[in-house]
CSV table of N, CA, C and O in Angstrom, one decimal:
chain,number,residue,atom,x,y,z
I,2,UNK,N,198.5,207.9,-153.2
I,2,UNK,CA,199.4,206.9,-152.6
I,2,UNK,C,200.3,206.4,-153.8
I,2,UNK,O,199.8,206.3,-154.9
I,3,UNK,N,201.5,206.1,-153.4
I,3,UNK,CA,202.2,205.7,-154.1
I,3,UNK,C,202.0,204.5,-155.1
I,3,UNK,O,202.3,204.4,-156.3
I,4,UNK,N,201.1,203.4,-154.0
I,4,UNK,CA,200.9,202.0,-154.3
I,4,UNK,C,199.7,201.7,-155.2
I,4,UNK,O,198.8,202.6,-155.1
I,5,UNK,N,199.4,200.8,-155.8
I,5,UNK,CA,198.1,200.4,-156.3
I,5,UNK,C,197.0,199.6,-155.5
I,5,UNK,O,196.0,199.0,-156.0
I,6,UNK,N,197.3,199.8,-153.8
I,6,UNK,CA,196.6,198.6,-152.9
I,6,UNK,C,195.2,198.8,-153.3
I,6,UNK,O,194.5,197.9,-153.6
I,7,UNK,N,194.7,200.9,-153.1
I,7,UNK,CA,193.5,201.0,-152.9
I,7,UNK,C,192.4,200.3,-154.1
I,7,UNK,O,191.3,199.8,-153.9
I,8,UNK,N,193.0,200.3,-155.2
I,8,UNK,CA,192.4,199.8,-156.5
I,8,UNK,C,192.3,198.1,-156.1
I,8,UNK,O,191.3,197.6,-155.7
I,9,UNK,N,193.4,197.3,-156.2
I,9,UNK,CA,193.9,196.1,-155.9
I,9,UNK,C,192.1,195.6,-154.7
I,9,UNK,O,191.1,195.1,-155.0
I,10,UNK,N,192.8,196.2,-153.2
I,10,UNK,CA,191.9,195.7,-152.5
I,10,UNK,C,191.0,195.5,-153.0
I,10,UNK,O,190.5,194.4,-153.1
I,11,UNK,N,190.3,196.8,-153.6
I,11,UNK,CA,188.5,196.9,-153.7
I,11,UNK,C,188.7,196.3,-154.9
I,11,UNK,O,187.6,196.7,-155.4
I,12,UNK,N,189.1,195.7,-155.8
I,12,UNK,CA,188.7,194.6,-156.8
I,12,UNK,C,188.5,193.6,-156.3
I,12,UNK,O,187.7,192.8,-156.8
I,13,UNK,N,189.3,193.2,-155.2
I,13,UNK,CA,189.4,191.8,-154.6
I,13,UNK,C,188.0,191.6,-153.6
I,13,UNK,O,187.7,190.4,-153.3
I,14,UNK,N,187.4,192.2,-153.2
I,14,UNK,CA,186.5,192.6,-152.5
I,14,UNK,C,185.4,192.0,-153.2
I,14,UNK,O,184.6,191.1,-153.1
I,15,UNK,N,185.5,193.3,-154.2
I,15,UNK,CA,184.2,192.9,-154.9
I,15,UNK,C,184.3,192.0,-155.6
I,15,UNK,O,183.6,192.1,-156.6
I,16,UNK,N,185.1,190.8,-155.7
I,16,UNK,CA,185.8,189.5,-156.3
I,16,UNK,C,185.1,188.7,-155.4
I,16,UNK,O,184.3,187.8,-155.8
I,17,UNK,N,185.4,188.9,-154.3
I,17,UNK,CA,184.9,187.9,-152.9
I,17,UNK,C,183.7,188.2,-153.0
I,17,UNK,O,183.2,187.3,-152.3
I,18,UNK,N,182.7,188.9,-153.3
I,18,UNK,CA,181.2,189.6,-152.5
I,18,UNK,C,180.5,188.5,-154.3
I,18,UNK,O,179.4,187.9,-154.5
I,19,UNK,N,181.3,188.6,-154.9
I,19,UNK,CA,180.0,188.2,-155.9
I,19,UNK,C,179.3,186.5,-155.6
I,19,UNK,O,178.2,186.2,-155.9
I,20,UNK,N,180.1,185.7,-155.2
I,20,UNK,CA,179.7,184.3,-155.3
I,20,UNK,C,178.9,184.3,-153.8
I,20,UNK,O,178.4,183.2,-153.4
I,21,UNK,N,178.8,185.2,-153.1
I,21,UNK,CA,177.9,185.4,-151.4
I,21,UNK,C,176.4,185.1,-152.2
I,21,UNK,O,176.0,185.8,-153.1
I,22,UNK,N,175.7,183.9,-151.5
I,22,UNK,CA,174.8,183.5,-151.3
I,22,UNK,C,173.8,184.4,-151.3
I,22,UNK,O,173.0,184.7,-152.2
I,23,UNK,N,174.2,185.1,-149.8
I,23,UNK,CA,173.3,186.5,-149.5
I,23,UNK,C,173.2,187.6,-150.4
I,23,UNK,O,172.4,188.5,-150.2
I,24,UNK,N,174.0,187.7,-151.3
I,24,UNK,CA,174.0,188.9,-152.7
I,24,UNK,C,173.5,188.2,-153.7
I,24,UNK,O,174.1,187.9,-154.7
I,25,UNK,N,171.7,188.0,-153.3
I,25,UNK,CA,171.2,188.1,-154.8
I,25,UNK,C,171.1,188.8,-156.0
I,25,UNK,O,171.0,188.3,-157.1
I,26,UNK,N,171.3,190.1,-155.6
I,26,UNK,CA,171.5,191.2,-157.0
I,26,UNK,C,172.7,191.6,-157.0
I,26,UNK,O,173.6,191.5,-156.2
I,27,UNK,N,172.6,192.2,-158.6
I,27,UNK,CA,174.3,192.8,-158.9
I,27,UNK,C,174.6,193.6,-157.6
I,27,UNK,O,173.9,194.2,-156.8
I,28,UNK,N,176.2,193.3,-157.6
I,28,UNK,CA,176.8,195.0,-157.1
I,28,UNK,C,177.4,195.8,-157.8
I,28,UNK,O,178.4,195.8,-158.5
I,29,UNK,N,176.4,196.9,-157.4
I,29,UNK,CA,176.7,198.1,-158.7
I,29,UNK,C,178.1,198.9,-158.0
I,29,UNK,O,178.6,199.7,-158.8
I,30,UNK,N,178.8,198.6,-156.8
I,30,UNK,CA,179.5,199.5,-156.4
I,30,UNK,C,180.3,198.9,-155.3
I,30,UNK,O,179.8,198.2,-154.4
I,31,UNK,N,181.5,199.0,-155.3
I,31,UNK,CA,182.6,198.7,-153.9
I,31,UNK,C,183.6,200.0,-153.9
I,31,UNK,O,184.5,200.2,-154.7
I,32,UNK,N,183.4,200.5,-153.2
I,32,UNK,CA,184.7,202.0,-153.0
I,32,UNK,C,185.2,201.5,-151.2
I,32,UNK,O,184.7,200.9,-150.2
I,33,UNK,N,186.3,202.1,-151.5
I,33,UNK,CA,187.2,202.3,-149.9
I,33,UNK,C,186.7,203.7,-149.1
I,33,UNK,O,187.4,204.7,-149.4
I,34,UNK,N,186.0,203.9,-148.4
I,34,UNK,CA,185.8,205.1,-147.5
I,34,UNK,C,186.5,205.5,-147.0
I,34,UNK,O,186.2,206.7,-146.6
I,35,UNK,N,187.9,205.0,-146.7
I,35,UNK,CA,188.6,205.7,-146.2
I,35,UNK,C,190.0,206.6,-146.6
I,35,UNK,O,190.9,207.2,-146.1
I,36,UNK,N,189.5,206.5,-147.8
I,36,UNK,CA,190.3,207.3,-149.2
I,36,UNK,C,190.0,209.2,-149.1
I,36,UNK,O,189.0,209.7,-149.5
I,37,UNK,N,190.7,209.7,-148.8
I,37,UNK,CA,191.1,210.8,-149.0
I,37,UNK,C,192.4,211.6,-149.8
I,37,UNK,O,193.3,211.2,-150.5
I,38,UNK,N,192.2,212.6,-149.6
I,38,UNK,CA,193.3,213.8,-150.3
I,38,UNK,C,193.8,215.0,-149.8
I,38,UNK,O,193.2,216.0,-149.5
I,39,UNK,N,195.1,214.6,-149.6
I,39,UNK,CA,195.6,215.7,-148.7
I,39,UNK,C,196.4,216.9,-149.9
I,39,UNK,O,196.6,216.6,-151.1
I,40,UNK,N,196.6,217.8,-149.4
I,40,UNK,CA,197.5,218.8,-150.0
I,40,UNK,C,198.7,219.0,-149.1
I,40,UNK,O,198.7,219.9,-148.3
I,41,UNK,N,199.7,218.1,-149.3
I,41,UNK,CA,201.4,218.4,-148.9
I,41,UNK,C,202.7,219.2,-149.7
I,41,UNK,O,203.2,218.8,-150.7
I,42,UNK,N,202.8,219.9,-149.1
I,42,UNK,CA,203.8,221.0,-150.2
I,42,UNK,C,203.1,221.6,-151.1
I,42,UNK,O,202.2,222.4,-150.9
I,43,UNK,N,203.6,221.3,-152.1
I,43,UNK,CA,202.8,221.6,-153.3
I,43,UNK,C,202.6,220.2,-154.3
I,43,UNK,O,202.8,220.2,-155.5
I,44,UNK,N,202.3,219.1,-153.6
I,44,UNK,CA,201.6,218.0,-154.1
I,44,UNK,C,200.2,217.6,-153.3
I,44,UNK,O,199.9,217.6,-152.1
I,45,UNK,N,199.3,217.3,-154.6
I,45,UNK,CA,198.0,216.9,-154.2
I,45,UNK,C,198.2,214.8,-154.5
I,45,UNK,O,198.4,214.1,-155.5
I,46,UNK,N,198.0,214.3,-152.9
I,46,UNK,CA,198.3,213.0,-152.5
I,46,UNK,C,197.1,212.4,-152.2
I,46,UNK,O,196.3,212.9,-151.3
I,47,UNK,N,196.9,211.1,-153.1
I,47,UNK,CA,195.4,210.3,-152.2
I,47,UNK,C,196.1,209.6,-151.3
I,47,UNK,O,197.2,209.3,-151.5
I,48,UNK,N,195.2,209.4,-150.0
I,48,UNK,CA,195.8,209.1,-148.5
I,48,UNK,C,194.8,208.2,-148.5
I,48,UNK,O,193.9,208.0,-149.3
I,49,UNK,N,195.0,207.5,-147.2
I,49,UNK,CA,194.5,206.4,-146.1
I,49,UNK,C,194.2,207.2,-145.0
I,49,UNK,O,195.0,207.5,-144.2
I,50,UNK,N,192.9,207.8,-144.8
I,50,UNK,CA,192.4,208.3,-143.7
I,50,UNK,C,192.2,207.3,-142.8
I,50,UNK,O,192.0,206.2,-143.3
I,51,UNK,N,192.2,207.2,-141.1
I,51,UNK,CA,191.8,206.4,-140.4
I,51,UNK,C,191.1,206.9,-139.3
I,51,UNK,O,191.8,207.2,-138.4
I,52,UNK,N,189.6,207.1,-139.2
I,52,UNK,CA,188.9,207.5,-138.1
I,52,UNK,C,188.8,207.4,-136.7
I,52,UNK,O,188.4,206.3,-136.3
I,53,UNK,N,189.3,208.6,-135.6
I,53,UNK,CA,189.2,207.8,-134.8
I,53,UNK,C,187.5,208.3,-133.9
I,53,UNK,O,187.3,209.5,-134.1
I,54,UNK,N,187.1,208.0,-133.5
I,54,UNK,CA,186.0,208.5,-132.4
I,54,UNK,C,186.3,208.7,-130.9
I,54,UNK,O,186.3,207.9,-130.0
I,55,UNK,N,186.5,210.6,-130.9
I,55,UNK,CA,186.8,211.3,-129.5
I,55,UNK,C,185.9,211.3,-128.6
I,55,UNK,O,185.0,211.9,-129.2
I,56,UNK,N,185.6,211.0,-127.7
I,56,UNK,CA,184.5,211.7,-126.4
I,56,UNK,C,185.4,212.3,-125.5
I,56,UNK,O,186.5,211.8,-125.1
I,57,UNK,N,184.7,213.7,-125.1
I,57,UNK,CA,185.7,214.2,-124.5
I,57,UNK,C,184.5,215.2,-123.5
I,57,UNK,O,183.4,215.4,-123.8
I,58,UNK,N,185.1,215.6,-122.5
I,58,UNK,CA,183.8,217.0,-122.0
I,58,UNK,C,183.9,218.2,-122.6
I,58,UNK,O,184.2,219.1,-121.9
I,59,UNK,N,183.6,218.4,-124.3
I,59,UNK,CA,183.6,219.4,-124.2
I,59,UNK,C,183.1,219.9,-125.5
I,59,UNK,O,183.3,219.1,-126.5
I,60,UNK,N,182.6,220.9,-125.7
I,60,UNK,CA,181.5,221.4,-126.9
I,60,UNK,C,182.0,220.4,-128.8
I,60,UNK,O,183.1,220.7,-129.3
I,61,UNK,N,181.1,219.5,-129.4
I,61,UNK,CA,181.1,218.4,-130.1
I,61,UNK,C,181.4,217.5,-129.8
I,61,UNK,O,181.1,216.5,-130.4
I,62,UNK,N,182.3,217.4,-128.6
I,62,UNK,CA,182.6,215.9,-128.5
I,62,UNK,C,181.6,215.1,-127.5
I,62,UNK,O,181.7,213.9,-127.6
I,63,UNK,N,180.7,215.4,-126.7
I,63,UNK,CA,179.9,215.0,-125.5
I,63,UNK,C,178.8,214.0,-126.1
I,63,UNK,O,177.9,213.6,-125.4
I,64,UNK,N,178.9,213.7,-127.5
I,64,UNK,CA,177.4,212.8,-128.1
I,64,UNK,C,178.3,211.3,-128.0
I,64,UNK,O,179.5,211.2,-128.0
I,65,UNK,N,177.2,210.4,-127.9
I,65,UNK,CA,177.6,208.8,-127.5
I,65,UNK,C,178.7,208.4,-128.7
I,65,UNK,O,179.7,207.8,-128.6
I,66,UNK,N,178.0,209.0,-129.9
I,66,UNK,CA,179.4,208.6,-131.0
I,66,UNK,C,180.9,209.9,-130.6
I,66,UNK,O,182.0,209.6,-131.1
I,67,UNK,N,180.7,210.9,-130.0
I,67,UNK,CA,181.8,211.3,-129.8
I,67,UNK,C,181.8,212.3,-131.3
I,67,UNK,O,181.0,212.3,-132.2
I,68,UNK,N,183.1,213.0,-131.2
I,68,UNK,CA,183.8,213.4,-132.8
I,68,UNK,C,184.1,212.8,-133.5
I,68,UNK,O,185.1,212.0,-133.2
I,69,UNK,N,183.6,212.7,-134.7
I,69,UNK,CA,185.6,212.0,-135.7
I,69,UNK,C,186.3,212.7,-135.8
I,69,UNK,O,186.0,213.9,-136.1
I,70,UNK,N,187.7,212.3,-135.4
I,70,UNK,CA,188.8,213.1,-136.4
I,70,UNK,C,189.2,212.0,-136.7
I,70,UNK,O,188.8,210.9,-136.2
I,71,UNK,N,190.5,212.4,-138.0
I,71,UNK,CA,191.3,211.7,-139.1
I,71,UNK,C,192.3,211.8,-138.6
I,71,UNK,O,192.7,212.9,-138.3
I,72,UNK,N,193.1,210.3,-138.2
I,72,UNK,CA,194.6,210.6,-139.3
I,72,UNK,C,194.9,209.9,-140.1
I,72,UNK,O,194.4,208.7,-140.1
I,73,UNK,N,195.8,210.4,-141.1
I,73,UNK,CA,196.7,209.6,-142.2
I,73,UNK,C,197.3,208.7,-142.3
I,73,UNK,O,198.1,209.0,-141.4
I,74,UNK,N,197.6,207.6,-142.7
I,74,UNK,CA,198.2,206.8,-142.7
I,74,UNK,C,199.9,207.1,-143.3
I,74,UNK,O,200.1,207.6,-144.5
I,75,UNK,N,200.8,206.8,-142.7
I,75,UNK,CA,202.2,207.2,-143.1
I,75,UNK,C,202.4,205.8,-143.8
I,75,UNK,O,203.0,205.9,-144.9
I,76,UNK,N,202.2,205.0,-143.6
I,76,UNK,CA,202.3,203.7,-144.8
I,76,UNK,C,200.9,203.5,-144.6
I,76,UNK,O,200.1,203.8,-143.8
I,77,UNK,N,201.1,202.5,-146.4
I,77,UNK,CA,200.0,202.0,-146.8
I,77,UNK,C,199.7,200.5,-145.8
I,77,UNK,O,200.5,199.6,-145.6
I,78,UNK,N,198.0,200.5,-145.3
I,78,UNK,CA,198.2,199.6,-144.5
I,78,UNK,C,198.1,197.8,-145.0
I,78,UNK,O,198.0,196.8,-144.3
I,79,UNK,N,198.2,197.8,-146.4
I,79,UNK,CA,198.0,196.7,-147.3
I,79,UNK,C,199.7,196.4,-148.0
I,79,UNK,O,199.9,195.2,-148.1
I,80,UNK,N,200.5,196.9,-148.3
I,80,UNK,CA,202.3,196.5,-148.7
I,80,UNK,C,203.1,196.8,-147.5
I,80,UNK,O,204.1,196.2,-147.2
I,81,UNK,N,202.6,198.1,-146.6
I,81,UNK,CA,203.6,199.1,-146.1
I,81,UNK,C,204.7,200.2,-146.7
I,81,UNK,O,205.6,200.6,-146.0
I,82,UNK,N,204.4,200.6,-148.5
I,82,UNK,CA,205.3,201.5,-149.1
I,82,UNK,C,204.6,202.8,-148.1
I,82,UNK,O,203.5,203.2,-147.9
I,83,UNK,N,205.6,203.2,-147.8
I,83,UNK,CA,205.3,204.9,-147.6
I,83,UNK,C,204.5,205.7,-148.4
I,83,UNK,O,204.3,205.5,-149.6
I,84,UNK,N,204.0,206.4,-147.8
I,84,UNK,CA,202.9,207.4,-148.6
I,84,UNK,C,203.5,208.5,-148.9
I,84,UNK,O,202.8,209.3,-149.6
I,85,UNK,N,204.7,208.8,-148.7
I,85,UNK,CA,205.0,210.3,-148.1
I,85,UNK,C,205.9,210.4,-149.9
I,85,UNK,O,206.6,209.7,-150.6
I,86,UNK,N,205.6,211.6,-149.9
I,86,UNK,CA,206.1,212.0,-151.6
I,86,UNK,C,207.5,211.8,-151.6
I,86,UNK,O,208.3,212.0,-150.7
I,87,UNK,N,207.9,211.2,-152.8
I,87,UNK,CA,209.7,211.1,-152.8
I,87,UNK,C,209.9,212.2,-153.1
I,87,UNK,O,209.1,213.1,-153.5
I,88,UNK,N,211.3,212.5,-152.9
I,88,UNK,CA,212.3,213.4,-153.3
I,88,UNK,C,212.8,213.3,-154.0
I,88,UNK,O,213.6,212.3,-153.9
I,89,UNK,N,212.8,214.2,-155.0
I,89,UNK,CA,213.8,214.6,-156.3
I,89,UNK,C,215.8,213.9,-155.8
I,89,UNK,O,216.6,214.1,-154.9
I,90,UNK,N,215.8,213.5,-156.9
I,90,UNK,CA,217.2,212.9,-156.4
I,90,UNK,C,218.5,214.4,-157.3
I,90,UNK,O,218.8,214.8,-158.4
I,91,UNK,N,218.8,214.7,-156.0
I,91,UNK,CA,219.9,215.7,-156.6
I,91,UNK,C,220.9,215.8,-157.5
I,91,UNK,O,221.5,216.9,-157.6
């Protein structure tokens, strides 16, 4: 991604999680799960995956959770900068 949200957010996160009552012990870890890597063009891009859960009649989709599929996020869902690679200015 263009932006620095993914970093940004999960500091702020794990900012907010430390003074929780209920978190007696360290947190050894806060990551975004929904961080991915696509291959567009010939650029390798970290993305905003967004899961959706299919049920459908028909071979993998018929279980109570359904399929996942992904899509990408075209903006970042934390500024709104586009994700999508700039272009070379001519």
């Amino acid at each position: 991604m263009k932006c620095g949200c993914i970093k940004t957010v999960t500091e702020n996160v794990r900012k907010s999680l430390e003074d929780r009552p209920e978190l007696t012990g360290k947190i050894t870890s806060v990551e975004c799960n929904a961080v991915g890597i696509a291959i567009i063009g010939n650029s390798l891009l970290t993305t905003i995956n967004i899961p959706f859960a299919i049920k459908a009649d028909a071979p993998g989709f018929r279980s109570n959770k359904g399929k996942s599929m992904s899509m990408i996020a075209s903006y970042c869902p934390f500024c709104g900068v586009s994700t999508k690679e700039e272009k070379p200015a001519a």
